[in-house]
Coordinates of N, CA and C in Angstrom, one line a residue:
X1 N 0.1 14.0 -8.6 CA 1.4 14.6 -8.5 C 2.4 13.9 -9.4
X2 N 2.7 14.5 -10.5 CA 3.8 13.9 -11.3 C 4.9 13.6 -10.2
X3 N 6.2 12.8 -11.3 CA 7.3 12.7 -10.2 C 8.4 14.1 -10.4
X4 N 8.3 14.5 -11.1 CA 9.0 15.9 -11.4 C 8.4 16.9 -10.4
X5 N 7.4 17.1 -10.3 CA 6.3 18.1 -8.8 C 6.8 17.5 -7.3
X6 N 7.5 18.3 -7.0 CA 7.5 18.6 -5.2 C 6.4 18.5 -4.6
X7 N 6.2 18.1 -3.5 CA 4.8 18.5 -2.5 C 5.2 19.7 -2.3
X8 N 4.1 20.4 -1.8 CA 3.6 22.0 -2.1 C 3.3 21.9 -0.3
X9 N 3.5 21.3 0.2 CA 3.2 20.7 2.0 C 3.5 20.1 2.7
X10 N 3.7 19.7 4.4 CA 3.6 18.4 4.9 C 2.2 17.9 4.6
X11 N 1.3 18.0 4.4 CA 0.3 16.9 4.1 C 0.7 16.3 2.4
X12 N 0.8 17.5 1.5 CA 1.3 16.7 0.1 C 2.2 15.5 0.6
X13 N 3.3 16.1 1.7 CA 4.2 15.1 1.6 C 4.2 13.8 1.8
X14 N 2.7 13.8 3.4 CA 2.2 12.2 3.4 C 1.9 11.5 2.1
X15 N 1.1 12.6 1.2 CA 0.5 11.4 -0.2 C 1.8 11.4 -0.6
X16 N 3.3 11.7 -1.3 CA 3.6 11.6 -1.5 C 4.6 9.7 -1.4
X17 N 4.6 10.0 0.6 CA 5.6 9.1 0.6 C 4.7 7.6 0.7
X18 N 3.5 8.3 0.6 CA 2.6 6.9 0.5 C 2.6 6.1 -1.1
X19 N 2.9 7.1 -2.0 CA 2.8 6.2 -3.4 C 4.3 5.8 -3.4
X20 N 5.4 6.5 -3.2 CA 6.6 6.0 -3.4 C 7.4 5.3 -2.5
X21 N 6.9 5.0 -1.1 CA 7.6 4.1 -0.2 C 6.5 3.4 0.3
X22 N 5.0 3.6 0.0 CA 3.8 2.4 -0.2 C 4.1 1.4 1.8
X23 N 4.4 0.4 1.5 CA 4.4 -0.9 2.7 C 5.6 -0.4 3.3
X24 N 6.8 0.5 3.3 CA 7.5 0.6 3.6 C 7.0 1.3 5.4
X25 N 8.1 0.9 6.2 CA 7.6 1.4 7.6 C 7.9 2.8 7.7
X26 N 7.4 3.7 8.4 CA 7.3 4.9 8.3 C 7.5 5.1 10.1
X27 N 7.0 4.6 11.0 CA 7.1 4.7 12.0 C 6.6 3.2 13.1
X28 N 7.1 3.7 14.4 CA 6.6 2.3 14.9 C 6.6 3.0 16.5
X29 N 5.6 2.7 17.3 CA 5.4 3.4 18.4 C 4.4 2.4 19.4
X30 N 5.8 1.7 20.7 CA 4.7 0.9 21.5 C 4.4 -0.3 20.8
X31 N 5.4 -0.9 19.8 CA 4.6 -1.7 19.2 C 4.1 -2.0 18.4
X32 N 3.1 -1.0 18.0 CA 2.3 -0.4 16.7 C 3.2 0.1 15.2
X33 N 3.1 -0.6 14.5 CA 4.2 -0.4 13.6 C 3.2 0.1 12.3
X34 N 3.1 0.9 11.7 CA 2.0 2.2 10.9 C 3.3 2.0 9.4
X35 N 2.9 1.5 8.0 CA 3.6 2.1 6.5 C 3.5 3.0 6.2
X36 N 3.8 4.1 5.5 CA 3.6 4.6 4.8 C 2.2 5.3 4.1
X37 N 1.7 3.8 3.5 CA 0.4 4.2 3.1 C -0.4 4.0 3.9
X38 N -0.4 3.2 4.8 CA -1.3 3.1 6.4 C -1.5 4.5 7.0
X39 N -0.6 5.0 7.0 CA -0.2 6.3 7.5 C -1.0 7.4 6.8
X40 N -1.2 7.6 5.3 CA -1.6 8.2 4.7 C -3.1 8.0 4.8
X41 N -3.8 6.7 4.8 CA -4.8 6.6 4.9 C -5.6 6.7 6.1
X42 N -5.1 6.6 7.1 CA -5.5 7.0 8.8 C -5.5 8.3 8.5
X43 N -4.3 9.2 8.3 CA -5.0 10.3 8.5 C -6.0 11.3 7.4
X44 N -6.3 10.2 6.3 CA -7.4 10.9 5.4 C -8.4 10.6 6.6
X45 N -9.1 9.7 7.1 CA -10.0 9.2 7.8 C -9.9 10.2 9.0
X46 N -8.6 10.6 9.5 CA -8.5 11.9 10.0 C -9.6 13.2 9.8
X47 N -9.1 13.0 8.5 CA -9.4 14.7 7.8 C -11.0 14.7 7.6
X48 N -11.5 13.5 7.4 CA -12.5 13.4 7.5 C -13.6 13.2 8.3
X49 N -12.7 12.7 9.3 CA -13.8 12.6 10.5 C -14.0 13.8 11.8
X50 N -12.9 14.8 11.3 CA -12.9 16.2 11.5 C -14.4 16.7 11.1
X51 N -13.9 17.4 9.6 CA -15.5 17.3 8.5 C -16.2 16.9 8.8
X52 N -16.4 15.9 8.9 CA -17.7 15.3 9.4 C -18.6 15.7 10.9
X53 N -17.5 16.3 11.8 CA -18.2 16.9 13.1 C -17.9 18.5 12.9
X54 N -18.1 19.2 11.8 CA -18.0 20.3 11.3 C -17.4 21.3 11.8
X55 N -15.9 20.6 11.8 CA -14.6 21.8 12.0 C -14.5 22.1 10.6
X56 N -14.1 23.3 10.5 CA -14.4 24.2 9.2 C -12.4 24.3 9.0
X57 N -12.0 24.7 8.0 CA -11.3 25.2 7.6 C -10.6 26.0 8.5
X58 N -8.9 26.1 9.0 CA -8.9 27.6 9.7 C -9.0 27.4 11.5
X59 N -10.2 26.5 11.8 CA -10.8 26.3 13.2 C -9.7 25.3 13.5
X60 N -9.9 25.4 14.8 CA -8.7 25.0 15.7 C -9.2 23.7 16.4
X61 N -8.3 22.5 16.2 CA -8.6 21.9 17.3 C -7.5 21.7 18.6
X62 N -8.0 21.1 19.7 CA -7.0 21.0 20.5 C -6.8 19.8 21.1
X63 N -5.3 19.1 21.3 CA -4.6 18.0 21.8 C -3.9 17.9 23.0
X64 N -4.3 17.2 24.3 CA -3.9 17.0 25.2 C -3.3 15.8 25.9
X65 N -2.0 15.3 25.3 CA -1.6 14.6 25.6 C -0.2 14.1 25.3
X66 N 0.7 13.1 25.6 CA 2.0 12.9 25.7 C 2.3 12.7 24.5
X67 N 3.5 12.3 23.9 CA 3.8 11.6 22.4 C 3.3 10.3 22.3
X68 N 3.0 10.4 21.0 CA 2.7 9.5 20.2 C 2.0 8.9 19.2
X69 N 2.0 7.9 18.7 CA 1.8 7.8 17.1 C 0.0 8.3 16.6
X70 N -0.8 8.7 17.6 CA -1.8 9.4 17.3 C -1.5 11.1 17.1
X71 N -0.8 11.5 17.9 CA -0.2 13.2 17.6 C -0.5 12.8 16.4
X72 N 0.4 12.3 15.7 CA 1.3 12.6 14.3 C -0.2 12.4 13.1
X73 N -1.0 11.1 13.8 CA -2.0 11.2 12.7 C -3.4 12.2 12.6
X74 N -3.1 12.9 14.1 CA -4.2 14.0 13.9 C -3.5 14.9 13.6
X75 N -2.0 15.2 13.8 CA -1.5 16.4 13.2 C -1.7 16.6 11.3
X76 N -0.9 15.3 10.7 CA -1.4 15.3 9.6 C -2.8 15.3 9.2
X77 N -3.4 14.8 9.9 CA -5.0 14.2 9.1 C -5.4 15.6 9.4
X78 N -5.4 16.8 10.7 CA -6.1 17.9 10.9 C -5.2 18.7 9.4
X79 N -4.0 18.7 8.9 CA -3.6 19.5 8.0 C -4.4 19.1 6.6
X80 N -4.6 18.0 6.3 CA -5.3 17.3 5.1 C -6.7 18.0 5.1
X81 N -7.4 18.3 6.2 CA -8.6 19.1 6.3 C -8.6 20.4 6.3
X82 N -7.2 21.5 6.2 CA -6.8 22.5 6.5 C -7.7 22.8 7.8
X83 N -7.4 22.0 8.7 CA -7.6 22.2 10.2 C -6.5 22.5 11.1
X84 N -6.6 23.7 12.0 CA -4.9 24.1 12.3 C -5.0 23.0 14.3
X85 N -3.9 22.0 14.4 CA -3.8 21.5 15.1 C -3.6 22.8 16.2
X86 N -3.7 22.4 17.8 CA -3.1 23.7 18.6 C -2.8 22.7 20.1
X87 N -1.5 21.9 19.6 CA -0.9 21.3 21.3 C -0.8 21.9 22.8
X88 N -1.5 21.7 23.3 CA -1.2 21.6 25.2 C 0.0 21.1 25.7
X89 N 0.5 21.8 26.1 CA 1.3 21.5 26.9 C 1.2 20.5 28.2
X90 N 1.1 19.4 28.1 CA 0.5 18.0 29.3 C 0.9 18.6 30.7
X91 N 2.3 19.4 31.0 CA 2.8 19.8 32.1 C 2.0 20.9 32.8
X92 N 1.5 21.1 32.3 CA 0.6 22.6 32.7 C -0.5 22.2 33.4
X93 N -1.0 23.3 34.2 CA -2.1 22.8 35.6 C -3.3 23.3 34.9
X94 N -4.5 22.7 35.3 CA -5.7 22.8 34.7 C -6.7 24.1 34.8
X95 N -6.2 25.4 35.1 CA -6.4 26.3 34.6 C -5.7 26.9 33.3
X96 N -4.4 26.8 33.5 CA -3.5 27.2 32.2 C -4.3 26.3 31.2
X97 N -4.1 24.9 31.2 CA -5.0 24.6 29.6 C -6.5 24.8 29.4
X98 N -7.4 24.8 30.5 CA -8.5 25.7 30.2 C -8.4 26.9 29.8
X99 N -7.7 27.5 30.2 CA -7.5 28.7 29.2 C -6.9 28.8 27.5
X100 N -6.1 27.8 27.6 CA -5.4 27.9 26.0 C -6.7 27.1 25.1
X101 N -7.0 26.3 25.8 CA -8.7 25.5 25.2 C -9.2 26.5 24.7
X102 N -9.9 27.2 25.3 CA -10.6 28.6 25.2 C -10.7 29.3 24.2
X103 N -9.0 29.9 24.9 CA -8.5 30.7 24.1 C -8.7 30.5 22.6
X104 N -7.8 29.4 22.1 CA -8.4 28.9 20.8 C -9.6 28.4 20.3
X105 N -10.3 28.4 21.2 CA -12.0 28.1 20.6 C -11.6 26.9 20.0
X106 N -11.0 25.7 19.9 CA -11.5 24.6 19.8 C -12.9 24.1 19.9
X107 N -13.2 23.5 18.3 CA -14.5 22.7 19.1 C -14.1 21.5 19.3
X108 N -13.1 20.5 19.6 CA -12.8 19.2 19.7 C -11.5 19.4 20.7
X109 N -11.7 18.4 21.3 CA -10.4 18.4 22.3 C -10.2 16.5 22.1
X110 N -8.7 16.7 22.0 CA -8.3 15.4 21.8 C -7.6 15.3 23.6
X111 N -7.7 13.8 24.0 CA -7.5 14.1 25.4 C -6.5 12.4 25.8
X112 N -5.8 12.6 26.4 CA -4.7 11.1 26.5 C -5.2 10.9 27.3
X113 N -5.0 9.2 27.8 CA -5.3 8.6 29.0 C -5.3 9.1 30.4
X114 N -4.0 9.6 30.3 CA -3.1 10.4 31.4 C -3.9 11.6 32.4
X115 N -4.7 11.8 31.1 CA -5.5 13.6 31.4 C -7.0 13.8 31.6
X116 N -7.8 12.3 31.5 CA -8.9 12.2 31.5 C -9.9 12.9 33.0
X117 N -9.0 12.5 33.7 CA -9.3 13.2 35.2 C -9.5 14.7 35.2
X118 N -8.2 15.2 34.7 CA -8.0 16.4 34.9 C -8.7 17.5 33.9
X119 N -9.1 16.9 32.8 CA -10.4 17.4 31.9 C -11.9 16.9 32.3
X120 N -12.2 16.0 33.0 CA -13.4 15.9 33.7 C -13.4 17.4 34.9
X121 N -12.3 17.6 35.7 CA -12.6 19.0 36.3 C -12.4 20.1 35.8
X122 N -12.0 20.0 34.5 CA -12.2 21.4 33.8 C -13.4 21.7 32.6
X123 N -14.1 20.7 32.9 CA -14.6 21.2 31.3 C -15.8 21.6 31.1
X124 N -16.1 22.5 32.8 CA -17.1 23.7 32.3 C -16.5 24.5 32.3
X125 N -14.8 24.8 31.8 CA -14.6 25.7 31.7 C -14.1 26.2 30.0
X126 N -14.9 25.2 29.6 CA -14.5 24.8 28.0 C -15.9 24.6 27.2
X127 N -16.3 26.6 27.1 CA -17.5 26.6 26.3 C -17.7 26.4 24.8
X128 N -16.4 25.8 24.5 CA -16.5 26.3 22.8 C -16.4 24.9 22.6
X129 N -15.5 23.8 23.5 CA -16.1 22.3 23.3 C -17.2 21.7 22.9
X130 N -17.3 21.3 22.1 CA -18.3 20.5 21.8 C -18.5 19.0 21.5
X131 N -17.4 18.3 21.9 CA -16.7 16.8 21.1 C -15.7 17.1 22.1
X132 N -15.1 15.9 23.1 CA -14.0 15.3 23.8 C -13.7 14.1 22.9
X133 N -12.6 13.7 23.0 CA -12.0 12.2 22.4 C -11.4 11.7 22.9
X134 N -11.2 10.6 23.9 CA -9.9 10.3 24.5 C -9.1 9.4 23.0
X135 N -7.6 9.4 23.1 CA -7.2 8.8 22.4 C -6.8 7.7 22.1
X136 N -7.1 6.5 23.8 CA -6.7 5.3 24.2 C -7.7 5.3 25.0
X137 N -9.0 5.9 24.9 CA -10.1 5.1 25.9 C -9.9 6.0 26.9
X138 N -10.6 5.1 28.2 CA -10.2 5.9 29.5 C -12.0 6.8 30.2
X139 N -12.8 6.8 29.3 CA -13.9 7.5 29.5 C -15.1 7.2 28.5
X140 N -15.9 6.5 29.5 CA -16.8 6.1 28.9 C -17.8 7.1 28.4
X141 N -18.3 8.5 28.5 CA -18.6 9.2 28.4 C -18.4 9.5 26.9
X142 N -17.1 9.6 27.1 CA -16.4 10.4 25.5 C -16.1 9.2 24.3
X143 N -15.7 10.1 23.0 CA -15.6 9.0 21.9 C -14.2 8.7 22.5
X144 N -14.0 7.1 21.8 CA -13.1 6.6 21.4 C -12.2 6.9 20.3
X145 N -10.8 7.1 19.8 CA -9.9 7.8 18.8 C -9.9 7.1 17.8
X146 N -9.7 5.5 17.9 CA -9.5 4.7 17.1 C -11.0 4.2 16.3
X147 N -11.7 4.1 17.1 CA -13.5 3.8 16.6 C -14.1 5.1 15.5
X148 N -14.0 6.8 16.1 CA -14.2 7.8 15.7 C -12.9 8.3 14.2
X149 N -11.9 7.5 14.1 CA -11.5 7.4 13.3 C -11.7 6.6 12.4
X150 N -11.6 5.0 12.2 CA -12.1 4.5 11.5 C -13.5 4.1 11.4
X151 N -14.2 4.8 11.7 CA -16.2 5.1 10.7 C -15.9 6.1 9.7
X152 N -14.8 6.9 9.5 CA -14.4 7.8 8.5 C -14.4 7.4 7.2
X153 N -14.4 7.9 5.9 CA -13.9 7.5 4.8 C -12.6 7.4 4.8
X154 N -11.7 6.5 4.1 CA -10.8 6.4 3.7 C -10.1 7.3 2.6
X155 N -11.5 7.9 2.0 CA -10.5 9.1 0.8 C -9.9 10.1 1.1
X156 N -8.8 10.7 0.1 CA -8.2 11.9 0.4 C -9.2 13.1 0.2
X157 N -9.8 14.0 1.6 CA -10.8 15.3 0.9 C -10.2 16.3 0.3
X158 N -8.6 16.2 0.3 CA -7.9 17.0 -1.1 C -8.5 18.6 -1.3
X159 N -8.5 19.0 0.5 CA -8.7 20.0 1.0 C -7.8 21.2 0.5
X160 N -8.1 22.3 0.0 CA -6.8 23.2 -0.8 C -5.9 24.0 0.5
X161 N -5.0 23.8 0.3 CA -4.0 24.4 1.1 C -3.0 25.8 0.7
X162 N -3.1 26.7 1.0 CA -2.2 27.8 0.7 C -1.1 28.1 2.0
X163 N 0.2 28.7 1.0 CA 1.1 29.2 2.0 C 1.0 30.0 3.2
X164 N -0.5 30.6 2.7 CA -0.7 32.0 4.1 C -1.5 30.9 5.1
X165 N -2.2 29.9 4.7 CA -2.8 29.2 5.3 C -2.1 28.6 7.3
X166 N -2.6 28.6 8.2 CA -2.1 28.1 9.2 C -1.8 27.1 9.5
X167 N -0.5 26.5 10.1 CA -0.7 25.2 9.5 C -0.6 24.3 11.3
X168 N 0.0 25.0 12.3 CA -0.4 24.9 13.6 C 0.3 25.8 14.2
X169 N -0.7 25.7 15.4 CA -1.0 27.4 17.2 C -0.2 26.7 18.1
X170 N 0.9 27.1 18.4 CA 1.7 26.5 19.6 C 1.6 27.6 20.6
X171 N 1.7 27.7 22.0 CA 1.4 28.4 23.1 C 2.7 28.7 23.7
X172 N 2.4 29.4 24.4 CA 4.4 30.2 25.1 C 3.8 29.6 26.7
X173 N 5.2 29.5 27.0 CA 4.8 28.9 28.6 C 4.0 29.9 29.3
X174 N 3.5 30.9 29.0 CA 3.0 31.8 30.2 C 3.7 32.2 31.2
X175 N 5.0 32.1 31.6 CA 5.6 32.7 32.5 C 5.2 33.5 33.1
X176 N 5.4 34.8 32.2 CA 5.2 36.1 32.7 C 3.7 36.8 32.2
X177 N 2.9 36.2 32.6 CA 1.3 36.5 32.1 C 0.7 35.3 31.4
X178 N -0.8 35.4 30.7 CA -1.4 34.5 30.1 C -0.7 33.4 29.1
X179 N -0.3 32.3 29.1 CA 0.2 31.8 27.3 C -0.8 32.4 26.3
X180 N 0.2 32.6 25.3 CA 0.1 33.7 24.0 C 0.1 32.0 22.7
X181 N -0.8 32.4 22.0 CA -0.7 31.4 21.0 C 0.3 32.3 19.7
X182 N 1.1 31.1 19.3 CA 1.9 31.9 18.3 C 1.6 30.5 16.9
X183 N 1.2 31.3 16.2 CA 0.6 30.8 14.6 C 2.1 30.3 13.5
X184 N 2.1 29.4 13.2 CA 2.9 29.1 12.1 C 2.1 28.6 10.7
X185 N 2.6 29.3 9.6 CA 1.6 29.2 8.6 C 2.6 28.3 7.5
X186 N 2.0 27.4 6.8 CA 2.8 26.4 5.4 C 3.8 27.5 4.9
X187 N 3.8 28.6 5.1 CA 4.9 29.1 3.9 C 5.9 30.1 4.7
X188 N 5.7 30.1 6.2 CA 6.9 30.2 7.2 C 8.2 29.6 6.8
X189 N 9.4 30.1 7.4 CA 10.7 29.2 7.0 C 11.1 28.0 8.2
X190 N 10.1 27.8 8.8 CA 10.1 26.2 9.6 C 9.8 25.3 9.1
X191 N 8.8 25.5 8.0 CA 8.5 24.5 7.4 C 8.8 24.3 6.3
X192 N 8.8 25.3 5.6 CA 9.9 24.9 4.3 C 11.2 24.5 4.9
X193 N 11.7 24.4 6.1 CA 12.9 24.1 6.3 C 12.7 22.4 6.2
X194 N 12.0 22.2 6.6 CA 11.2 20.8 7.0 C 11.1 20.2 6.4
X195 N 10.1 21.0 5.3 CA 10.0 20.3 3.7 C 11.1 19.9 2.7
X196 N 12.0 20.8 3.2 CA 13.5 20.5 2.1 C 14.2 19.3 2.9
X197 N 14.1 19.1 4.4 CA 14.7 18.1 4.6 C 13.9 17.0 4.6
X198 N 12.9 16.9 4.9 CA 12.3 15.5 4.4 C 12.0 15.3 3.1
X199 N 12.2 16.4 1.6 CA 12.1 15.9 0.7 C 13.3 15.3 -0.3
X200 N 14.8 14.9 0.9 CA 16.0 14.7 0.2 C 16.0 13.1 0.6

């Protein structure tokens, strides 16, 4: 990307602020203090260690768990793979996210410490799973986040990304019937709104 070229995305934008703010801190969570290019490079190893357990383009995975500085690297690293992230709502009782699991056909479910219980009793109800992760341990059974991320490559797979493309499935509370997944795609005006403010 010349310097005159905009990122065309939030994932462009990770490579972006990795060449031009490099060691600079980018975030810090618990502790854990992640640069820039740290940041860029976790979630190539992301994008890749998706690929590598053959989520395709488009396919959804799903995340169950509270904030923090993992969200952010599977959010980016699943966009780097044009993999559409699809958040759970942690609040929600273990029918409602067996169903939004489902519903989106996830094959991978990302799962917090917090939740490990409550996805042990749901997860014959989660035929399209095929891969659990906890994201801090917690289950001996399942991968590890940090191990299953770094056996990845470190390179960018420089996955092509278009505007129509999805870029993540957020769920409606269900109130009044099933939660409804509602799709946001790179060329929506949320994220160009997003794009213009993190690129000033």
């Amino acid at each position: 990307m010349s310097a005159s070229q905009q990122p065309a995305n939030l994932a462009d934008m990770v490579r972006d602020r990795a060449k031009t703010r490099g060691n600079a801190l980018a975030y810090e969570f618990e502790g854990r203090q992640t640069s820039f290019a740290e940041f860029d490079i976790k979630t190539n190893r992301v994008a890749n260690a998706l690929i590598a357990l053959g989520v395709k383009p488009g396919e959804r995975i799903a995340y169950l768990g509270k904030n923090s500085d993992i969200y952010f690297e599977l959010l980016m690293g699943a966009m780097k793979a044009n993999v559409v992230m699809a958040p759970v709502n942690w609040r929600l009782a273990g029918p409602e996210i067996a169903f939004i699991v489902a519903d989106c056909r996830a094959p991978v479910l990302f799962v917090g410490p917090e939740f490990v219980t409550q996805v042990r009793n749901i997860k014959a109800q989660l035929p399209d799973v095929r891969t659990i992760i906890t994201t801090e341990g917690g289950a001996q059974e399942w991968r590890d986040f940090t191990a299953w991320r770094d056996a990845a490559s470190s390179e960018d797979p420089k996955a092509p990304i278009s505007p129509k493309d999805i870029a993540i499935q957020l769920y409606t509370s269900g109130t009044t019937g099933k939660p409804k997944g509602v799709i946001q795609t790179y060329g929506m005006a949320f994220f160009n709104a997003v794009h213009a403010m993190l690129a000033t």
